[in-house]
Structures are given as C-alpha cells and as structure tokens.
mmCIF file of C-alpha atoms in Angstrom:
data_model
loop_
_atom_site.group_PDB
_atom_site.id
_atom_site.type_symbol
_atom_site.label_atom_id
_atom_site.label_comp_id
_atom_site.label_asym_id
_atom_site.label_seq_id
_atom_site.Cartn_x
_atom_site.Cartn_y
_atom_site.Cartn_z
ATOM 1 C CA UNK A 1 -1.427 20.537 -7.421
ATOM 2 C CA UNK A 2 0.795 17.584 -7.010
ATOM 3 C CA UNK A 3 1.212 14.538 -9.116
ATOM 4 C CA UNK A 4 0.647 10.559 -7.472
ATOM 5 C CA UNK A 5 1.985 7.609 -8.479
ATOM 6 C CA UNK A 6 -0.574 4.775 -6.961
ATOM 7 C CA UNK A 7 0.940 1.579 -7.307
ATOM 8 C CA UNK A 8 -1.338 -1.625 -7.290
ATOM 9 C CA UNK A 9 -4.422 0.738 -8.325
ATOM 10 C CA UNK A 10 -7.060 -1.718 -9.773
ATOM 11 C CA UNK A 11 -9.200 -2.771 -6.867
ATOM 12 C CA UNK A 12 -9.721 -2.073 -2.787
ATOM 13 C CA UNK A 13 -7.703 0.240 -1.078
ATOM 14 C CA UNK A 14 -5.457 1.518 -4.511
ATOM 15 C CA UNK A 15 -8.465 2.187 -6.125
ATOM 16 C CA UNK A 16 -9.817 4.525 -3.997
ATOM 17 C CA UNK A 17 -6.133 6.013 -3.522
ATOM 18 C CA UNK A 18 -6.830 6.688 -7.457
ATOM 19 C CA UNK A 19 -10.779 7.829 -6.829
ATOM 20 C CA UNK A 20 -10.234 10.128 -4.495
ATOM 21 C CA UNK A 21 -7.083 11.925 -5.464
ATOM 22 C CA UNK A 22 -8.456 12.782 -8.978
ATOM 23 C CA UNK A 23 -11.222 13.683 -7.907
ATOM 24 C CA UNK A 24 -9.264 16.931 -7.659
ATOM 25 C CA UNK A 25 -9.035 18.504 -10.960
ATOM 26 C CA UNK A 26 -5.626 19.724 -9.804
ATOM 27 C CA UNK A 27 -3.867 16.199 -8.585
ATOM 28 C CA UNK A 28 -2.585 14.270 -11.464
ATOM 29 C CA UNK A 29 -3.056 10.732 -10.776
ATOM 30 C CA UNK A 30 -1.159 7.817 -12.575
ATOM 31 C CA UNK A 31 -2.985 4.239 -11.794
ATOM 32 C CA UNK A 32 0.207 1.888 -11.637
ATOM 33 C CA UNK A 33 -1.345 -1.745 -12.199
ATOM 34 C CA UNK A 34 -0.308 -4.958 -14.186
ATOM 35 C CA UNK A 35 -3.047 -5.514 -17.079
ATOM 36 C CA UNK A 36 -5.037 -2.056 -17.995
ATOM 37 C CA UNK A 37 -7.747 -3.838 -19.748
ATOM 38 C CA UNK A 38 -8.648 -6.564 -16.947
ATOM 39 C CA UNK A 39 -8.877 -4.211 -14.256
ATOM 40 C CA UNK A 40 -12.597 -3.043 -14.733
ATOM 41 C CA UNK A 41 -13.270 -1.423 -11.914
ATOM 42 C CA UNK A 42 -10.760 1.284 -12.897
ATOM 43 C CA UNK A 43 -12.267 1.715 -16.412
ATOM 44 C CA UNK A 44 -14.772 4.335 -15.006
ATOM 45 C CA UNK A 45 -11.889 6.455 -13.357
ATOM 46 C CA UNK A 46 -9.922 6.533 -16.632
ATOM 47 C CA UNK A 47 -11.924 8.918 -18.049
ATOM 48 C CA UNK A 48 -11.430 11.552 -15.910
ATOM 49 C CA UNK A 49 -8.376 13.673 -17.583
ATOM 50 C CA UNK A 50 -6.092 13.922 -14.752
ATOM 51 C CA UNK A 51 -6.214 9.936 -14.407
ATOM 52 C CA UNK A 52 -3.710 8.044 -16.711
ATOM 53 C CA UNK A 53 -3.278 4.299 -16.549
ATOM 54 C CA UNK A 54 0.110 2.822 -16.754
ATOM 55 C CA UNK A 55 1.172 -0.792 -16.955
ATOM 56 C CA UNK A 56 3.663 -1.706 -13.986
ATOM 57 C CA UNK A 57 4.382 -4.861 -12.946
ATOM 58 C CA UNK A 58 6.723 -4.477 -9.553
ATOM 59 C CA UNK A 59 8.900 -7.898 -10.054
ATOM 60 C CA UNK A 60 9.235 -7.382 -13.925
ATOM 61 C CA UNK A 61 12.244 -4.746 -14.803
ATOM 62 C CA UNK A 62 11.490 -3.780 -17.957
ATOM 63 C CA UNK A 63 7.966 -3.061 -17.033
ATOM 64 C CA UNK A 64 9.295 -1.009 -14.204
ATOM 65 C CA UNK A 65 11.638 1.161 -16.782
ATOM 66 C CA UNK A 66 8.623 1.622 -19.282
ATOM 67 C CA UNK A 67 6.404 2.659 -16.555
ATOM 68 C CA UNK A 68 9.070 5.284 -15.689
ATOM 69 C CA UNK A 69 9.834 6.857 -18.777
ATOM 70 C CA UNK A 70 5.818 6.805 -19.260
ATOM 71 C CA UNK A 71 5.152 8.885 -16.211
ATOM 72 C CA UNK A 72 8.328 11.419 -16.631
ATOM 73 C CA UNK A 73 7.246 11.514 -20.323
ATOM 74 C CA UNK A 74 3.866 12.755 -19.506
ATOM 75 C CA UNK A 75 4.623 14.874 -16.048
ATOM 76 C CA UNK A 76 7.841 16.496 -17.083
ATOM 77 C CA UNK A 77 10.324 14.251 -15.728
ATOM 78 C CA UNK A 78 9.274 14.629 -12.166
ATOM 79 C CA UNK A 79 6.537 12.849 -9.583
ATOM 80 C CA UNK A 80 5.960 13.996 -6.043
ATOM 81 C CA UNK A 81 4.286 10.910 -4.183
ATOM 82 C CA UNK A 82 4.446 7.846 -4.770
ATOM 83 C CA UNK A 83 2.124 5.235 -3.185
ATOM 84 C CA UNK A 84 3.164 1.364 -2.725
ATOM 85 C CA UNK A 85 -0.158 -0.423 -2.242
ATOM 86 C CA UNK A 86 0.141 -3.528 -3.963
ATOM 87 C CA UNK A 87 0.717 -7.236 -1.849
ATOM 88 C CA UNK A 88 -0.187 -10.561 -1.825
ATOM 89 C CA UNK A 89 -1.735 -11.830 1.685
ATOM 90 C CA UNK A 90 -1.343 -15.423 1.695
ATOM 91 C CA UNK A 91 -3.033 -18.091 2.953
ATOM 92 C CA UNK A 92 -2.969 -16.921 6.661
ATOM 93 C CA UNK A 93 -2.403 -20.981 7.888
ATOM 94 C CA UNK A 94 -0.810 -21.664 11.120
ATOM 95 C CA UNK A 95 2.818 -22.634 10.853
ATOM 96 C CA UNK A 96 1.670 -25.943 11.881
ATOM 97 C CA UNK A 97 -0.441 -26.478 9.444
ATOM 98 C CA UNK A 98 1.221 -26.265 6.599
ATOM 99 C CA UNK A 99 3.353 -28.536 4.702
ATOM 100 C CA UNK A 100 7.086 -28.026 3.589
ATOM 101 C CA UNK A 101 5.757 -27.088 0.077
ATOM 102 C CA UNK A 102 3.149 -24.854 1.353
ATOM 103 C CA UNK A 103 5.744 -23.065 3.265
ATOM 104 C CA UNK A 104 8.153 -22.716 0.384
ATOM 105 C CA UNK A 105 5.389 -21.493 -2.247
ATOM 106 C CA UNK A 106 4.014 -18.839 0.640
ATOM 107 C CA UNK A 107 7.586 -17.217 0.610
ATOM 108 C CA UNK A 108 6.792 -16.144 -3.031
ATOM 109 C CA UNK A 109 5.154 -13.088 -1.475
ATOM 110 C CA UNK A 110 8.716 -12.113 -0.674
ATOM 111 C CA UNK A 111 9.079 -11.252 -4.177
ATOM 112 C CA UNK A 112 6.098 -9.628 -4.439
ATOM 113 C CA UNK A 113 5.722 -7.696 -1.210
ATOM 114 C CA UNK A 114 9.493 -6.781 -0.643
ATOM 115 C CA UNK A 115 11.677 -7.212 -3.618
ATOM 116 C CA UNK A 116 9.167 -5.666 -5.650
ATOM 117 C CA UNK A 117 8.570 -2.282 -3.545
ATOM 118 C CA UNK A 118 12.433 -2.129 -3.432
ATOM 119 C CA UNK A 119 12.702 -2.057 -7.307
ATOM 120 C CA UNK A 120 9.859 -0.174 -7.771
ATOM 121 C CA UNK A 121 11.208 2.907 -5.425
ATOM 122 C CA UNK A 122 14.795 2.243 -7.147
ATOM 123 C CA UNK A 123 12.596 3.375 -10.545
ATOM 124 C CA UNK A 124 11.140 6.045 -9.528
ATOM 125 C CA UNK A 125 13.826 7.616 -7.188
ATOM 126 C CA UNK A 126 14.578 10.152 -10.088
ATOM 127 C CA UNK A 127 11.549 11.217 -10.536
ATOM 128 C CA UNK A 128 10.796 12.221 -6.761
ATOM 129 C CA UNK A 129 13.702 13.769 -6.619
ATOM 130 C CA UNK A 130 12.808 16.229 -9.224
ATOM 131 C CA UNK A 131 8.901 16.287 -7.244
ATOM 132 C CA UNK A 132 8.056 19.198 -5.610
ATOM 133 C CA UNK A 133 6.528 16.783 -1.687
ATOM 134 C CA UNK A 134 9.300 13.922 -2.271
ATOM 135 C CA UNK A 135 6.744 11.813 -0.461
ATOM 136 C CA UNK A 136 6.928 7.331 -0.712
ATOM 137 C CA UNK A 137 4.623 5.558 0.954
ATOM 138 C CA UNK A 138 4.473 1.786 1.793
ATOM 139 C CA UNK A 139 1.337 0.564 2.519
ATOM 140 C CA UNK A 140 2.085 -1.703 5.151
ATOM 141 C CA UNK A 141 -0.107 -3.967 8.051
ATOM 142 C CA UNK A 142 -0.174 -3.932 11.538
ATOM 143 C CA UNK A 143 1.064 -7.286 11.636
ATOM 144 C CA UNK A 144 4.450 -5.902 11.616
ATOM 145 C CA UNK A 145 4.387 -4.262 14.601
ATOM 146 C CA UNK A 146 5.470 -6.805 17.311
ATOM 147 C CA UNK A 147 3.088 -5.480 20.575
ATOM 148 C CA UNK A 148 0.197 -5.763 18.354
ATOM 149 C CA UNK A 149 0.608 -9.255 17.723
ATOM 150 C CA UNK A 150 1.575 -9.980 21.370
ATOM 151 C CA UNK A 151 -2.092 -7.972 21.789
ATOM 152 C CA UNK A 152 -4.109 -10.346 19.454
ATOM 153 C CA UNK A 153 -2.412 -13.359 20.270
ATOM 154 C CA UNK A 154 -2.457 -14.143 16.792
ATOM 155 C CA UNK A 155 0.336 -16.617 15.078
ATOM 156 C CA UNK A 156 -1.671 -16.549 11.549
ATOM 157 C CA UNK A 157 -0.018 -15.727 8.450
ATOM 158 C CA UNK A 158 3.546 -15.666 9.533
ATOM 159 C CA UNK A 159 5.049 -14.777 6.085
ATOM 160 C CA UNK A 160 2.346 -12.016 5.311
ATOM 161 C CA UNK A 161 3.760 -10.598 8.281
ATOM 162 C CA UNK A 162 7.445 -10.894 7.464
ATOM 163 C CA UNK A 163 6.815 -9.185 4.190
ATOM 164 C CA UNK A 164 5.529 -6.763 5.716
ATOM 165 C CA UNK A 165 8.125 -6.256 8.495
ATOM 166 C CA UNK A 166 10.529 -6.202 6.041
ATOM 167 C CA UNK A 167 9.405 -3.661 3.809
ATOM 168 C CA UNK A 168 9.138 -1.212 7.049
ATOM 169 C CA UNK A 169 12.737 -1.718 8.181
ATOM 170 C CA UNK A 170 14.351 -0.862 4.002
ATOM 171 C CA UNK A 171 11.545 1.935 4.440
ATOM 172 C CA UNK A 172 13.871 3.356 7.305
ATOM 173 C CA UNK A 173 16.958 2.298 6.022
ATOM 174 C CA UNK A 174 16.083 4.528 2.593
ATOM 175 C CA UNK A 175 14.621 7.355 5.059
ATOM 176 C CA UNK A 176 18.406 7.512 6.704
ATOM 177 C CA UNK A 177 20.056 7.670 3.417
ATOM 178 C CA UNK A 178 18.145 9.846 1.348
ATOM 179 C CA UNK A 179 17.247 12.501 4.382
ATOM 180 C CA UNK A 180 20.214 14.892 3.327
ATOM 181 C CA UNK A 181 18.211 14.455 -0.512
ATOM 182 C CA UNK A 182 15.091 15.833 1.365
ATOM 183 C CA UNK A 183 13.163 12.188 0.368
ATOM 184 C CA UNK A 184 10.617 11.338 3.008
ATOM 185 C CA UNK A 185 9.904 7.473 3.501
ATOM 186 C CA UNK A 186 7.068 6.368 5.636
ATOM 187 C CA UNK A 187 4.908 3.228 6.342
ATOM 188 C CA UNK A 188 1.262 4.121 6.834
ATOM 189 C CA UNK A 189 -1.177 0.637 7.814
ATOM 190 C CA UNK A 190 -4.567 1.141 6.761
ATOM 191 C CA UNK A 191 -6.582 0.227 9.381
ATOM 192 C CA UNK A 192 -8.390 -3.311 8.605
ATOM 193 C CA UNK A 193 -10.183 -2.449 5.490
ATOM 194 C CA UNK A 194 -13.011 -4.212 3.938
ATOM 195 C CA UNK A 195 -12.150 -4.523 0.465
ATOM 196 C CA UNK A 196 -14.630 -7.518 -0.635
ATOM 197 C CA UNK A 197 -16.675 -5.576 -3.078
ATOM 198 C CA UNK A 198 -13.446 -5.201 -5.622
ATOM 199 C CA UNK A 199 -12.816 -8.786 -5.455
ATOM 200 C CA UNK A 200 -12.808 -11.086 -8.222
ATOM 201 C CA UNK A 201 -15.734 -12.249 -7.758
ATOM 202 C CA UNK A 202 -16.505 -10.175 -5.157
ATOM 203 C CA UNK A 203 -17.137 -11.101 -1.325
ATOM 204 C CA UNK A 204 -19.827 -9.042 0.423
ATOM 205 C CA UNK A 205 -21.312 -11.769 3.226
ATOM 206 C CA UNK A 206 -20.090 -9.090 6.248
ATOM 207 C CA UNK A 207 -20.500 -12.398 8.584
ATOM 208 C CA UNK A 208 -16.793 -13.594 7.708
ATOM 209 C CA UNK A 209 -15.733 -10.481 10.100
ATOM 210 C CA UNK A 210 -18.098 -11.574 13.063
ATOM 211 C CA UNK A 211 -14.985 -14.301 14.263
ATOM 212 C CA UNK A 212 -12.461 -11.438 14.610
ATOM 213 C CA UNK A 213 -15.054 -8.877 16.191
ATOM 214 C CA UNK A 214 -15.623 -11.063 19.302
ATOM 215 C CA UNK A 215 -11.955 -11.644 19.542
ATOM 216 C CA UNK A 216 -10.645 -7.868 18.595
ATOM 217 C CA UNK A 217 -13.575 -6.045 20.819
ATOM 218 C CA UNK A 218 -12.680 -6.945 24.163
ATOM 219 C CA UNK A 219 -9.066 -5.789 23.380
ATOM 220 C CA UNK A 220 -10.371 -2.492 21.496
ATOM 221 C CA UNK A 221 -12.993 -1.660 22.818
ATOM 222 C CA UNK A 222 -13.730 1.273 20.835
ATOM 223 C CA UNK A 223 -13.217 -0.309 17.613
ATOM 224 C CA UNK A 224 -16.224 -0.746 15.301
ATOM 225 C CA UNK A 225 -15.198 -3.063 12.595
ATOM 226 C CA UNK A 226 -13.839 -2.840 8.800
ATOM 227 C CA UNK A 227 -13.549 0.104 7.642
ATOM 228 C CA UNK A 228 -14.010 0.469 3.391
ATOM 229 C CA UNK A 229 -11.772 1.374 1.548
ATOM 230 C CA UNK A 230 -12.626 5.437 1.268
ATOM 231 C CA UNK A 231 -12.890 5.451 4.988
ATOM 232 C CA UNK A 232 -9.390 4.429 5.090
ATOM 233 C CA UNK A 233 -8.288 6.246 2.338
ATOM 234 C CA UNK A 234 -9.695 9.501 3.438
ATOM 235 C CA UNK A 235 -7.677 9.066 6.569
ATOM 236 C CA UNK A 236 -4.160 7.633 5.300
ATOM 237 C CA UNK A 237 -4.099 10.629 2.652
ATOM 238 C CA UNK A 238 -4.535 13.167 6.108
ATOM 239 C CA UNK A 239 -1.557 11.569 7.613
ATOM 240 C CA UNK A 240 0.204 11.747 4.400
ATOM 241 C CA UNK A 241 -0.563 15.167 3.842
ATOM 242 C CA UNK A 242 0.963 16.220 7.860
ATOM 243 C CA UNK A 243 3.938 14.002 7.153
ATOM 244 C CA UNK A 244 6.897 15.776 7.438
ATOM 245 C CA UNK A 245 10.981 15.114 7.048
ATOM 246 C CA UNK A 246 10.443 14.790 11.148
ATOM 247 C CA UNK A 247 8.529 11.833 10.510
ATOM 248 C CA UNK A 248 10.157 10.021 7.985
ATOM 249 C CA UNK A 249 10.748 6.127 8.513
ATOM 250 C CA UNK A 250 8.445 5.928 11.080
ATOM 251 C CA UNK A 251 5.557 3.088 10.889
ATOM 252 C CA UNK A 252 1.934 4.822 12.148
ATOM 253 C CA UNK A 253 -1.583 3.218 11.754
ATOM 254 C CA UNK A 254 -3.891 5.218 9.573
ATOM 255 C CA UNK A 255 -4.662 7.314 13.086
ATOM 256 C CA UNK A 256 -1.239 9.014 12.783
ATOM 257 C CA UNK A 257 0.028 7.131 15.196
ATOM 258 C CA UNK A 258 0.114 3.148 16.714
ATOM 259 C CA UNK A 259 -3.545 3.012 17.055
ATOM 260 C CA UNK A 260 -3.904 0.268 14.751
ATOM 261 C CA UNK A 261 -7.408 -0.819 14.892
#
C-alpha cells in the first residue's frame, strides 16, 4: 500500500493520476485541487473510500498549511509520493507577437508553475520524510529539454517553457540536498497528452492536432499522436514505480528515458 498526494487532480492528466491509483483498494489517494465542489469530474472518484479530496491552492500559504495538517491528520503524519501536476500553459504566441503587457501578464505562470511547486514540496517535506517510497514528482514538458526544441524548431510559448525549465533544475537542486535524507526528486514529461475531454467546456474536434502531426511525423517517425490521459498515466506511474535514489533529479519522458514523443 502506499499513500499519493496528486496535486492539481480535477481534470486531464491529475485526474487520471487520482483514477487509476485508487483504483487499488490498497493506495490511499488524496486529490489536491483548489475548489472541491467545482471540479465535477472528480465527484464520481470521491466516493471511492481510499479517495479524499483536499483543498490546496499552490500560491496561497495558508491553504498549503491546511492541506498539510489535513493529509498527516488523516494518514498518520506521513505521505510517500507526492505528485506535482498542476500548470498553467499560456498563450503559446511567438515572442514577436506579443505586446509588452502580454509579455508581463504571461510571466504570471512563474508563480504558478515554479513558485508554487517550490512551496508546495516545502509543505509537504515532513510528511515524505516520515513516507515509507519518499517519492516527488514534477510533472514537467519536453519543452524544457533544449535538443528537443532545436528538433521541432519550435520558438512557441517561450515562458511555458521557462517554467518548466525551471522547475527541473530546483528539482535537482532538492535531489542533491535531500539525497543523504533518502528523498528522491524526479521530473517525469508526459508524453503530449490529449486532455480536451476534461476541459471546461470541453474540446474534442481531434483536427486541432492534424498541424503538429505533419510537422512532428517526419521527425518521429514512429510517433502516433496524443496520447489520453490513462495512456500516459499508465506509463508515468511505471517509471515512477522503477525510480530509484540512482535516478533522482534526472528529467525522462514518460518512456523512462528522453524519448519524448
């Protein structure tokens, strides 16, 4: 049994972190997201007893402190892994195409997407310690890795990317100084993941992905396009089951390794 700590659990990729997991009577699952009531497509999961919803808002510090005493209240002051999934994505313009303002109000996500991970893993560092895997996870892109976007050519969403970059590099700086504490810290990218269906209101036209297919399938050839969200999920929880001290503050793909796409 282990216990899971899925932040940013109320649509796409966290909420099939949440589906899945509990879907073994023996995993206790909390479902870390901002408003319990408005996230509807997690009200069907909540009623499975090893699921328990807890308010967390990542840039908010009393929320982060209530959400921590909630989940050591109710798992015995301890919590093995804990999964950062939540991120804002931007508008994706060109640096050229966007004004002053529009640059200034895109480097928001900096809050969001770093500052809040940071604080969040600063919350919940006493609990891990006490877990029995000592396992955190940053959900991350392969935007951040450099030779990919050499690959793709692709100069879109500059700040996404940052974020993103970012996160990865305090991921390894915590992985150096809590290795001695036996705390593993890892970046996993999902693979590109459809996650239209859990949008508000949700996006299912599949034609929005034809544009990057004829630019992504002459460089990967092998690749077959989006993968949803359990595909992905069923393969980042693999790699996060094998990780290992020996791996901690590496960045891999949701292949275990830099096969991103």
């Amino acid at each position: 049994m282990a216990s899971y700590l899925v932040v940013g659990a109320s649509r796409g990729i966290g909420l099939a972190f949440v589906k899945q997991l509990s879907a073994n009577p023996q995993n206790k699952v909390f479902a870390g997201v901002r408003n319990v009531e408005s996230s509807i497509h997690l009200q069907p999961l909540l009623s499975r007893p090893n699921v328990h919803a807890v308010k967390l808002d990542m840039t908010n510090l009393v929320s982060l402190e209530a959400a921590a005493e909630e989940v050591a209240r109710i798992n015995n002051g301890k919590l093995d892994i804990l999964i950062l999934n939540a991120g804002l994505t931007g508008s994706g313009k060109l640096f050229n195409d966007s004004t002053y303002d529009e640059i200034i109000e895109e480097h928001s996500m900096l809050t969001n997407n770093v500052l809040g991970p940071v604080l969040t893993i600063k919350a919940f560092l006493p609990l891990i310690s006490q877990g029995s895997q000592k396992k955190i996870i940053a959900v991350s892109s392969a935007n951040a890795d450099t030779e990919f976007i050499l690959t793709i050519e692709s100069g879109m969403g500059a700040t996404y990317t940052a974020t993103n970059a970012a996160l990865n590099a305090y991921i390894t700086k915590f992985s150096v100084q809590y290795r001695q504490e036996g705390i593993i810290f890892r970046s996993i990218c999902p693979g590109l993941v459809d996650t239209g269906a859990t949008q508000d209101p949700p996006i299912l036209d599949q034609s929005r992905y034809e544009p990057m297919m004829k630019k992504l399938k002459p460089l990967f050839p092998d690749f077959k396009g989006p993968l949803t969200p359990e595909q992905s999920v069923d393969m980042v929880l693999e790699v996060i089951d094998k990780t290992t001290m020996a791996d901690s503050g590496t960045f891999v793909s949701h292949n275990g390794n830099k096969e991103w796409l």
